[in-house]
Amino acid sequence: MRRLRVLVLVLAEHPKGPRVLMVKDLFNGAWSLPGAEVPEGEAIPDVGVRVLERQTGLALRLARLLAVDHAPGGTFASEPDTLTVVMDGGFVGKERARVLAQLPSEVGPLLPMRWATLAEVETEPGYVRHAVVASAQGMPLPVLVDGVSDMETATR
């Protein structure tokens, strides 16, 4: 059994460097990219668009894949393989980012959200860091296993 997840990376312009849109999981309190599991039979980009709008209020077209990560499952059936796909939501301007940050996150289905610095994203799983680099610098799509790219394992 495999799990398929889609995350959406949205960057905002900022005088001190790009910011990354993060949402707070109401169950465990962790901050992450907007996203969800992809139900069987649904297209990954469609789920990404729907989840981004439901969690943040942003209606964006998803342009491309930024990273793909395969996390092998454990020996127990409760630990399935997980394939995480990070899609590019693009850049939003400073004014739109400011308005988003001021939305009342307790109203409706929106999750609490914030704009994280690139330094804060360094603590995120490897596929998030790789996706930020791929988006901001136009790097090629990284394929990862457990958050580590094939380029990183080749240099070890």
mmCIF file of C-alpha atoms in Angstrom:
data_model
loop_
_atom_site.group_PDB
_atom_site.id
_atom_site.type_symbol
_atom_site.label_atom_id
_atom_site.label_comp_id
_atom_site.label_asym_id
_atom_site.label_seq_id
_atom_site.Cartn_x
_atom_site.Cartn_y
_atom_site.Cartn_z
ATOM 1 C CA MET A 1 0.000 0.000 0.000
ATOM 2 C CA ARG A 2 1.234 3.494 -0.836
ATOM 3 C CA ARG A 3 0.252 6.945 0.273
ATOM 4 C CA LEU A 4 0.374 9.893 -2.122
ATOM 5 C CA ARG A 5 0.618 13.440 -0.770
ATOM 6 C CA VAL A 6 0.709 16.778 -2.566
ATOM 7 C CA LEU A 7 2.197 19.932 -1.068
ATOM 8 C CA VAL A 8 2.117 23.376 -2.656
ATOM 9 C CA LEU A 9 4.992 25.849 -2.418
ATOM 10 C CA VAL A 10 4.004 29.517 -2.649
ATOM 11 C CA LEU A 11 6.671 32.199 -2.374
ATOM 12 C CA ALA A 12 6.142 35.902 -1.644
ATOM 13 C CA GLU A 13 8.291 38.874 -2.498
ATOM 14 C CA HIS A 14 9.964 40.522 0.497
ATOM 15 C CA PRO A 15 12.719 43.165 0.735
ATOM 16 C CA LYS A 16 14.908 40.769 2.750
ATOM 17 C CA GLY A 17 14.403 37.782 0.447
ATOM 18 C CA PRO A 18 11.551 35.477 -0.548
ATOM 19 C CA ARG A 19 9.130 34.162 2.061
ATOM 20 C CA VAL A 20 7.468 30.728 2.078
ATOM 21 C CA LEU A 21 3.755 30.280 2.823
ATOM 22 C CA MET A 22 3.276 27.877 5.740
ATOM 23 C CA VAL A 23 0.058 26.608 7.343
ATOM 24 C CA LYS A 24 -0.439 25.238 10.839
ATOM 25 C CA ASP A 25 -1.805 21.742 11.330
ATOM 26 C CA LEU A 26 -4.612 22.099 13.860
ATOM 27 C CA PHE A 27 -4.099 18.541 15.168
ATOM 28 C CA ASN A 28 -0.368 18.539 15.930
ATOM 29 C CA GLY A 29 0.501 22.268 15.822
ATOM 30 C CA ALA A 30 3.265 21.782 13.234
ATOM 31 C CA TRP A 31 3.880 24.304 10.454
ATOM 32 C CA SER A 32 4.210 22.967 6.906
ATOM 33 C CA LEU A 33 3.466 23.721 3.292
ATOM 34 C CA PRO A 34 -0.245 23.620 2.414
ATOM 35 C CA GLY A 35 -1.172 20.124 1.291
ATOM 36 C CA ALA A 36 -3.062 16.893 1.761
ATOM 37 C CA GLU A 37 -3.260 13.271 0.718
ATOM 38 C CA VAL A 38 -4.396 12.640 -2.845
ATOM 39 C CA PRO A 39 -7.501 10.449 -2.991
ATOM 40 C CA GLU A 40 -7.393 7.561 -5.437
ATOM 41 C CA GLY A 41 -8.643 8.567 -8.873
ATOM 42 C CA GLU A 42 -7.965 12.307 -8.485
ATOM 43 C CA ALA A 43 -5.314 14.248 -10.384
ATOM 44 C CA ILE A 44 -2.454 15.583 -8.257
ATOM 45 C CA PRO A 45 -2.665 19.183 -9.597
ATOM 46 C CA ASP A 46 -6.441 19.294 -9.044
ATOM 47 C CA VAL A 47 -6.036 18.231 -5.421
ATOM 48 C CA GLY A 48 -3.220 20.755 -4.948
ATOM 49 C CA VAL A 49 -5.341 23.627 -6.285
ATOM 50 C CA ARG A 50 -8.351 22.633 -4.174
ATOM 51 C CA VAL A 51 -6.354 22.158 -0.956
ATOM 52 C CA LEU A 52 -4.435 25.418 -1.372
ATOM 53 C CA GLU A 53 -7.662 27.369 -1.772
ATOM 54 C CA ARG A 54 -9.398 25.553 1.096
ATOM 55 C CA GLN A 55 -6.474 25.985 3.517
ATOM 56 C CA THR A 56 -5.325 29.513 2.585
ATOM 57 C CA GLY A 57 -7.950 31.192 0.419
ATOM 58 C CA LEU A 58 -5.458 31.415 -2.457
ATOM 59 C CA ALA A 59 -6.768 30.396 -5.872
ATOM 60 C CA LEU A 60 -3.646 29.758 -7.951
ATOM 61 C CA ARG A 61 -2.790 27.723 -10.992
ATOM 62 C CA LEU A 62 -0.068 25.185 -10.224
ATOM 63 C CA ALA A 63 2.694 25.510 -12.780
ATOM 64 C CA ARG A 64 5.042 22.560 -12.344
ATOM 65 C CA LEU A 65 6.507 19.891 -10.097
ATOM 66 C CA LEU A 66 9.352 21.060 -7.884
ATOM 67 C CA ALA A 67 10.289 17.885 -6.015
ATOM 68 C CA VAL A 68 9.278 14.253 -5.636
ATOM 69 C CA ASP A 69 10.196 12.317 -2.503
ATOM 70 C CA HIS A 70 9.736 8.605 -1.853
ATOM 71 C CA ALA A 71 9.763 7.554 1.796
ATOM 72 C CA PRO A 72 9.832 3.761 2.074
ATOM 73 C CA GLY A 73 7.361 2.381 4.596
ATOM 74 C CA GLY A 74 8.162 0.343 7.625
ATOM 75 C CA THR A 75 7.785 -3.377 8.098
ATOM 76 C CA PHE A 76 4.264 -2.927 9.457
ATOM 77 C CA ALA A 77 1.175 -2.342 7.302
ATOM 78 C CA SER A 78 0.489 0.817 9.304
ATOM 79 C CA GLU A 79 3.667 2.379 7.854
ATOM 80 C CA PRO A 80 3.011 2.572 4.095
ATOM 81 C CA ASP A 81 5.376 3.881 1.456
ATOM 82 C CA THR A 82 4.739 7.587 0.967
ATOM 83 C CA LEU A 83 5.258 9.525 -2.234
ATOM 84 C CA THR A 84 5.275 13.299 -1.654
ATOM 85 C CA VAL A 85 4.946 15.631 -4.630
ATOM 86 C CA VAL A 86 5.714 19.354 -4.180
ATOM 87 C CA MET A 87 4.009 21.591 -6.764
ATOM 88 C CA ASP A 88 4.884 25.171 -7.655
ATOM 89 C CA GLY A 89 2.231 27.722 -6.714
ATOM 90 C CA GLY A 90 4.477 30.533 -7.910
ATOM 91 C CA PHE A 91 5.181 33.970 -6.443
ATOM 92 C CA VAL A 92 2.658 36.370 -4.971
ATOM 93 C CA GLY A 93 3.337 40.078 -4.738
ATOM 94 C CA LYS A 94 4.076 41.955 -1.511
ATOM 95 C CA GLU A 95 0.564 43.434 -1.232
ATOM 96 C CA ARG A 96 -1.199 40.099 -1.726
ATOM 97 C CA ALA A 97 1.128 38.462 0.818
ATOM 98 C CA ARG A 98 0.370 41.212 3.339
ATOM 99 C CA VAL A 99 -3.394 40.782 2.891
ATOM 100 C CA LEU A 100 -3.101 36.997 3.251
ATOM 101 C CA ALA A 101 -1.144 37.350 6.483
ATOM 102 C CA GLN A 102 -3.950 39.488 7.936
ATOM 103 C CA LEU A 103 -6.812 37.132 7.083
ATOM 104 C CA PRO A 104 -8.648 35.904 10.167
ATOM 105 C CA SER A 105 -7.466 32.304 10.289
ATOM 106 C CA GLU A 106 -10.124 31.299 12.771
ATOM 107 C CA VAL A 107 -12.923 32.102 10.315
ATOM 108 C CA GLY A 108 -14.158 29.450 7.919
ATOM 109 C CA PRO A 109 -11.982 26.609 6.735
ATOM 110 C CA LEU A 110 -8.756 28.630 6.531
ATOM 111 C CA LEU A 111 -5.825 27.354 8.552
ATOM 112 C CA PRO A 112 -3.543 29.652 10.538
ATOM 113 C CA MET A 113 -0.781 30.740 8.138
ATOM 114 C CA ARG A 114 2.438 32.697 8.113
ATOM 115 C CA TRP A 115 5.260 33.672 5.781
ATOM 116 C CA ALA A 116 8.450 31.874 6.840
ATOM 117 C CA THR A 117 11.959 33.055 6.026
ATOM 118 C CA LEU A 118 14.248 30.843 3.977
ATOM 119 C CA ALA A 119 16.325 30.254 7.134
ATOM 120 C CA GLU A 120 13.237 28.873 8.894
ATOM 121 C CA VAL A 121 12.585 26.518 5.983
ATOM 122 C CA GLU A 122 16.046 24.984 6.483
ATOM 123 C CA THR A 123 14.542 22.949 9.345
ATOM 124 C CA GLU A 124 11.868 21.449 7.061
ATOM 125 C CA PRO A 125 12.180 17.997 5.426
ATOM 126 C CA GLY A 126 14.659 17.795 2.549
ATOM 127 C CA TYR A 127 12.049 17.878 -0.182
ATOM 128 C CA VAL A 128 10.823 21.300 1.009
ATOM 129 C CA ARG A 129 14.348 22.772 0.923
ATOM 130 C CA HIS A 130 14.932 21.299 -2.541
ATOM 131 C CA ALA A 131 11.591 22.620 -3.790
ATOM 132 C CA VAL A 132 12.419 26.150 -2.586
ATOM 133 C CA VAL A 133 15.761 26.053 -4.407
ATOM 134 C CA ALA A 134 14.155 24.618 -7.553
ATOM 135 C CA SER A 135 11.525 27.359 -7.537
ATOM 136 C CA ALA A 136 13.710 30.332 -6.616
ATOM 137 C CA GLN A 137 16.715 29.397 -8.766
ATOM 138 C CA GLY A 138 15.131 27.442 -11.607
ATOM 139 C CA MET A 139 17.004 24.264 -10.725
ATOM 140 C CA PRO A 140 15.974 20.884 -12.202
ATOM 141 C CA LEU A 141 13.403 18.681 -10.493
ATOM 142 C CA PRO A 142 15.020 16.766 -7.633
ATOM 143 C CA VAL A 143 13.956 13.183 -7.022
ATOM 144 C CA LEU A 144 14.565 12.207 -3.407
ATOM 145 C CA VAL A 145 14.441 9.168 -1.162
ATOM 146 C CA ASP A 146 13.607 9.987 2.464
ATOM 147 C CA GLY A 147 14.306 13.669 1.815
ATOM 148 C CA VAL A 148 17.792 13.113 0.381
ATOM 149 C CA SER A 149 18.492 13.781 -3.294
ATOM 150 C CA ASP A 150 20.481 11.508 -5.556
ATOM 151 C CA MET A 151 22.991 14.371 -5.919
ATOM 152 C CA GLU A 152 23.534 14.461 -2.148
ATOM 153 C CA THR A 153 24.048 10.698 -1.866
ATOM 154 C CA ALA A 154 26.554 10.773 -4.752
ATOM 155 C CA THR A 155 28.764 13.196 -2.805
ATOM 156 C CA ARG A 156 28.761 11.193 0.440
#
